[in-house]
Amino acid sequence: MLCAMSQPAPKSSRIRDLLTKPIRLPQWFAGRPSAGDPRVFSFNDERESVVNEVAARVVAQCLGARLELLINDSAHREIERLEKQRDDEAREWLGFWRTVVRKLARMSETERHETLRQIVEPMARDVAGNFDPRVYRFAQQVIPGLIAGVMNPKQLMVDAASVRKLGAERLVSLTGHLDEMHALSQIGTVVVVPTHSSNLDSLAIGESLARENLPPVVYGAGKNLFTNPIISFFMHNLGAYRIDRRIKSQIYKQVLKTYSCVMIERGYHSLFFPGGTRSRSGMLEGRLKLGLAGTAVEAYARNAIRAKSRGEAPRPIFFVPVTINYALVLEAESLVEDYLKEKGQARYIIEDDEFSQLDRWLAFFRRLTSYGAACVLRYGPAIDPFGNRVDPQGRSLAPDGRVIDPVSYVTHRGEPVLDPARDAAYTRDLGRELVEHYRRETVIMTTQLVAHVLFRKLVRETPGVDLFGRVRRRGEITWAHAEYVTSYRETLDRLRALQDQGEVHINSYLETDSAERSLERALEAWDGYHTRTMARITDGQIVIEDPALLLYYQNRLVPFAERIAGEGDERAAIEIAALAGAL
Amino acid sequence: MSGVATSSDPGSDGERPLVAVLGGGPFGLALAKAAARTGQVLLLSRRDPGLQLDNVRVTADLAQLADAELIFMAVPSRYAKEALRDAGHHLDGRHLLVHVSRGLLDDELRTMSHLLRSVTPCRRVGALAGPISVDVLTNASPGGGVVGSEFPEVAEAVRGALGGPTLRIYDSIDLRGVELAAALTGLLLFTIGFAQRIGFGPATIATVTTRGVAEVSRIGTALGARSDTFGGLACFGDLLAAVAGSDRPELELGRALAEGATPNAALLRAGGNIEGIEVARRVSTFGTRRKIETPLADVIAKMVGGELSASQAVRTLMGRDVGSE
C-alpha cells in the first residue's frame, strides 16, 4: 500500500523548474561566512537540518486518533483547492491526495505516520527560505539606488556618486530605540513586530535594518509575491520563507508554526506582521492574534528546557514593536474601499490593488520625494515574550525596575516545561501589550492630523448620520479657512501635550509648520497622488471632497480623538473614538 | 523534540505548594481557613498578628510571598494598587495571582486583572467569583465558584487549594467576563434589594433581574467578554444566591434606598466596601459613550447620586419602550 502512496516524482523539465522554482546562485564561489557575520549568513548550511527538524517535530506532534482526522482534513481541503487550480501542481498532487482519501481508513498507525511524513516534508521544503550573502550585499548596494532612480531619474544622473543618499534616506526617516536594537541583536534573538499598512512595509523594514547595519531578519512572505521572477529571486535569497495562503489545511499551518518556532529557537532574527494583513481602515492594530509571532513563546520555553539541562541560561528573545508611519499610503484607496465594504477582514489578498500597478508606484514615489521624509519608522522599546521591558543588557525588568528571570514564566514547580495552553495565553497577553506599545510609539503625520481635523468637522456637521452616510457627503461640507486654522492649532496643542506625557509622538513637520503650511502640505501630497481630490480651498472656504479617504488617514488618530478634541467637538470625538469598536 | 518535559508530567505534583492570602479582612481570612484544609497557608495581614489557626502562618513580611505558588489577593479595590505594588517587589513569573475583587478600575471599565498585570510582574493571573461566601469558605458548607483565567494552571491551583468535597470550583478562560460579571452583578443585587423592599412581587423582580442580566451581558460583550459567562456562576449564580437569601451588602443598600434613606445613610447602613455603587456610575458613563443602552445602571447611578427618588426610578424603568428579548 505504501508503494501506491508514493509522492509525485519530481519533474525533470529544466525550463519548467526555472519558471516555477526559486532561483539560486551556484555555490561555487559562495565563500564561507566569517565569525562576525550575522547568524542568517550561515542559514544555507543549516537549511536541510531545519527542514528535517520541522518535519520530524510536526510528525511527532500529530498522534493517535487526531492523526486520521488531520490527514483527512488536509486531503479534502487540498483536493478542493487543487481541483480549482488545475495547474501543474494539481496534476502532480491530485492523484496522491485522492489515494490518501481512499486508503486512509484502512491504514495502520505506522502507515498513517508514513503518509503524514510524505505530506509534511515537501511542505516544509516548500516553506523553507534561502539566504545568500552575495545577494544581500548586492541588494544593499543597488536597491536604494534603484528606488532613487524610480523616484527621481534626473537627480540620479546629476548625483550618481551619492546615489544611496538620494533614495531611501530621504524617503524613510528612522527614529526610536535603535541603539537598544543594536545591543539586543548581539545578545539574543530579535523578533521585529511592526504595524502593517502597506506592502512596502517589509521593504521599509529591510532597508532600515540594512542602513543601520543591523542584522537582516527572516520573514514569511505570501507565495503570491513570488510569482514575479525578479521579486521572487530577491525575496527567496534574502531569507524570506514562503507562505501559501491558498493552503488551508491544519497540517500546513502546523508546518508554518513549527518552521518559525525552529528558526527563532535557532537564533534567527525574525520579522512578523502581527496584525496579519494590512490595516484596511488605516487604524492602528487594535487586536492582535500574533499568529506565527506567537511561536516565539514556545521557542523560548524549548530553549529554557534545553538550557536548564546544560545548566545554562537560555538565549533571550526580544520583541521589538515598530510603527511604520506614512504620510501617504500607496494602497490607501483600495484599502479604505475594502474597509467600507466591510469585507476587510474576510478578503485576504486584494489581487489588483495599487501595489500591482506600475503607474501608481511612480506617482506615489514622485509625490513622496517632493514631500521629504514621508515615512517615519519608529523602533519602540524591546520587551521579552512575556511583555516585560528589557534593559540594554537584555535582562527582563519587573514594573518596579527589578531584574527578573524570564524562565520563571515557563516554569512549573521549579522546572521549565512546555505547555501549549499556557503559551497561547501568554501570546494573547503579548498581543494586548503590543497594541499599547503601538499606540505610544505612533508618529502622527501631517496628513493624518489635517484629515482628522477635517473629518471631525464633517462628523460635527452631520449629527445622527452613520459612517456610510458620511462618506457619501462629497463636496457638501465647507469650512471657513480661518475657523479651520483655529481648530487645527488647538488640536495640535493637545496632541503636543499628549506627546509630553509619552502617549504619542508627532512628526517634525507638525512641530515646525504653521497651520496654513500643514494644510498646504497635506493637500499637495494627496493631490499629487490620489486619483480623487480629498479637499480643496475655494474663496477662503475648505471644501471636503472625499470623506472616505479622509477617514482612512484620520483613523490613525482614533485612540486619541477624545483627548485632543476642543470645546464643541466632544460629541464628534466620541463618535470617532467609537470607530475603534467597529474594527 | 523527544524527551521534552510538559506541565502534565507525572512527578511534578506532590504536596500542595504554599498558598498565600494577601489581606486579612473577613474574606481573606475565610480564604485562608479554606486553604488551610488542603495544606500550608501564609496569611499576609497586619490586622491580627497573633492569630492562631492550624496550618496558617500569619505575617506582615511580604518577602515571604516569594515562597508561595498561588496568591489570593483579597485587599479592597481602593487599597489594591498600593498593596500590589508592595507585594510585586517579591514576585516574578512563577507566581499565580488570583483576586476576588468585585470592583472596576475606571470609566473604561477596566478590571482588577489589568492592575495585577501592570503593577506586578505576574502574568498568570485569575479572578475567583460566584456565590462563594465567607460562610461557604469558613464552614465548608456546600457551594461553588468559578475561576476566570486564561492559564489552565491557575484554575488548577485554586481547585487544589480550595476545592474539595464541599466546594466545586469551575474554570473559565473568559477572565474578563468573570471579572465583569462579578462587578456588574452588584448592580443587579442592588436592584433586587430595592425591588423586594418597595413591595414588588416575584414577577416584577424576575423581569427586572432577567433584563438586568441582559444589560450587563451587553456591556460585557462590548468589552470582549463572552455572553454565556453571564449565565454562569459569576453572575447568574450570584443572583440566585441573593434571591435565595444571601447577605450581600448591595441588597441592603437597595432596601435602604427603597425605604427612602438618603444615599449616604443607605451606604452607612449597608456597611462593607460596596464596590457596586461606583460601578453604576461608571457603567452609565460608559454606556453613554459607547452608545450601549444601560437603563438599569443609569437609574441606579441617579438614585445613589440623589438625583432620582425611588418612585421616580420605578416610573423611569417601567415607562421605557418594550422591545424584543
Coordinates of C-alpha atoms in Angstrom, one line a residue, chain A residues 53 56-57 60 265 287 302 305-306 386-388 397-400 402 404-405 407-419 421-426 428-429 432-433 436 562 571 574-575 577-578 581, chain B residues 1 3-9 12-17 69 85 87-95 108 110 114 117-125 150-153 156-157 173 222 224 288-291:
Chain A
E53 CA 13.6 19.1 12.4
A56 CA 10.1 15.4 12.5
R57 CA 8.5 17.7 15.0
A60 CA 5.7 13.6 16.3
E265 CA 14.9 28.7 18.6
R287 CA -6.5 43.4 18.4
R302 CA 12.0 25.0 24.5
I305 CA 14.3 23.4 28.9
R306 CA 17.4 22.7 26.8
F386 CA 6.0 38.0 28.5
G387 CA 5.6 41.7 28.0
N388 CA 8.3 42.9 30.3
L397 CA 12.6 44.1 34.2
A398 CA 9.7 43.9 36.6
P399 CA 7.4 47.0 36.7
D400 CA 9.5 48.2 39.7
R402 CA 14.0 44.9 39.4
I404 CA 13.7 39.2 36.9
D405 CA 14.3 35.8 35.3
V407 CA 12.5 31.5 32.7
S408 CA 10.1 31.8 35.7
Y409 CA 7.2 32.3 33.3
V410 CA 7.6 28.9 31.7
T411 CA 8.4 27.2 35.0
H412 CA 6.0 24.8 36.7
R413 CA 7.1 23.8 40.2
G414 CA 10.7 24.6 39.6
E415 CA 11.1 23.1 36.1
P416 CA 10.7 24.8 32.8
V417 CA 8.0 22.9 30.9
L418 CA 6.2 23.0 27.6
D419 CA 2.5 23.9 27.8
A421 CA -2.4 26.3 26.6
R422 CA -0.2 28.4 28.8
D423 CA 1.8 29.7 25.8
A424 CA -1.4 30.6 23.9
A425 CA -2.4 32.7 26.9
Y426 CA 1.0 34.4 27.0
R428 CA -2.8 36.8 23.8
D429 CA -1.3 38.8 26.6
R432 CA -2.5 43.2 24.1
E433 CA 0.8 44.6 25.3
E436 CA -0.4 49.5 23.8
E562 CA -11.4 62.3 22.7
R571 CA -19.6 64.6 20.7
I574 CA -16.8 60.3 21.0
E575 CA -18.2 59.1 17.7
A577 CA -13.4 57.1 19.1
A578 CA -16.3 54.6 18.8
G581 CA -15.0 49.3 18.4
Chain B
M1 CA 12.0 17.0 20.1
G3 CA 12.1 14.0 26.0
V4 CA 10.8 17.5 26.5
A5 CA 9.0 17.9 29.8
T6 CA 5.4 19.0 29.7
S7 CA 3.4 20.5 32.6
S8 CA 1.3 17.3 32.9
D9 CA 4.4 15.2 33.5
S12 CA 5.7 17.3 39.1
D13 CA 2.8 17.1 41.6
G14 CA 3.4 16.2 45.2
E15 CA 2.5 18.0 48.3
R16 CA 0.4 21.1 47.6
P17 CA 2.7 24.1 47.3
E69 CA 2.9 29.4 44.3
R85 CA 3.0 47.4 44.3
A87 CA 3.8 42.7 47.0
G88 CA 5.1 42.9 43.5
H89 CA 8.7 43.6 44.7
H90 CA 8.8 39.9 45.8
L91 CA 7.0 38.3 42.9
D92 CA 8.0 37.0 39.4
G93 CA 6.7 34.9 36.6
R94 CA 6.3 31.7 38.7
H95 CA 3.5 33.2 40.9
E108 CA -13.2 52.4 30.7
R110 CA -11.0 48.1 33.2
H114 CA -5.2 44.9 34.5
R117 CA -0.6 42.6 35.3
S118 CA 0.7 46.2 35.2
V119 CA 1.8 46.6 38.8
T120 CA 3.4 43.2 39.4
P121 CA 5.5 41.1 37.0
C122 CA 2.9 38.3 37.3
R123 CA 1.1 37.2 34.1
R124 CA -0.6 34.0 35.3
V125 CA -3.5 35.8 36.9
E150 CA -6.6 32.2 30.5
F151 CA -4.0 30.0 32.2
P152 CA -5.2 26.5 33.0
E153 CA -2.7 26.1 35.8
E156 CA -6.0 24.0 38.8
A157 CA -4.1 25.7 41.6
I173 CA -10.9 31.1 30.2
A222 CA -18.9 45.2 24.2
G224 CA -14.8 41.5 24.7
T288 CA -23.5 56.8 27.0
R289 CA -20.0 57.0 25.4
R290 CA -20.3 53.7 23.6
K291 CA -23.9 54.0 22.7

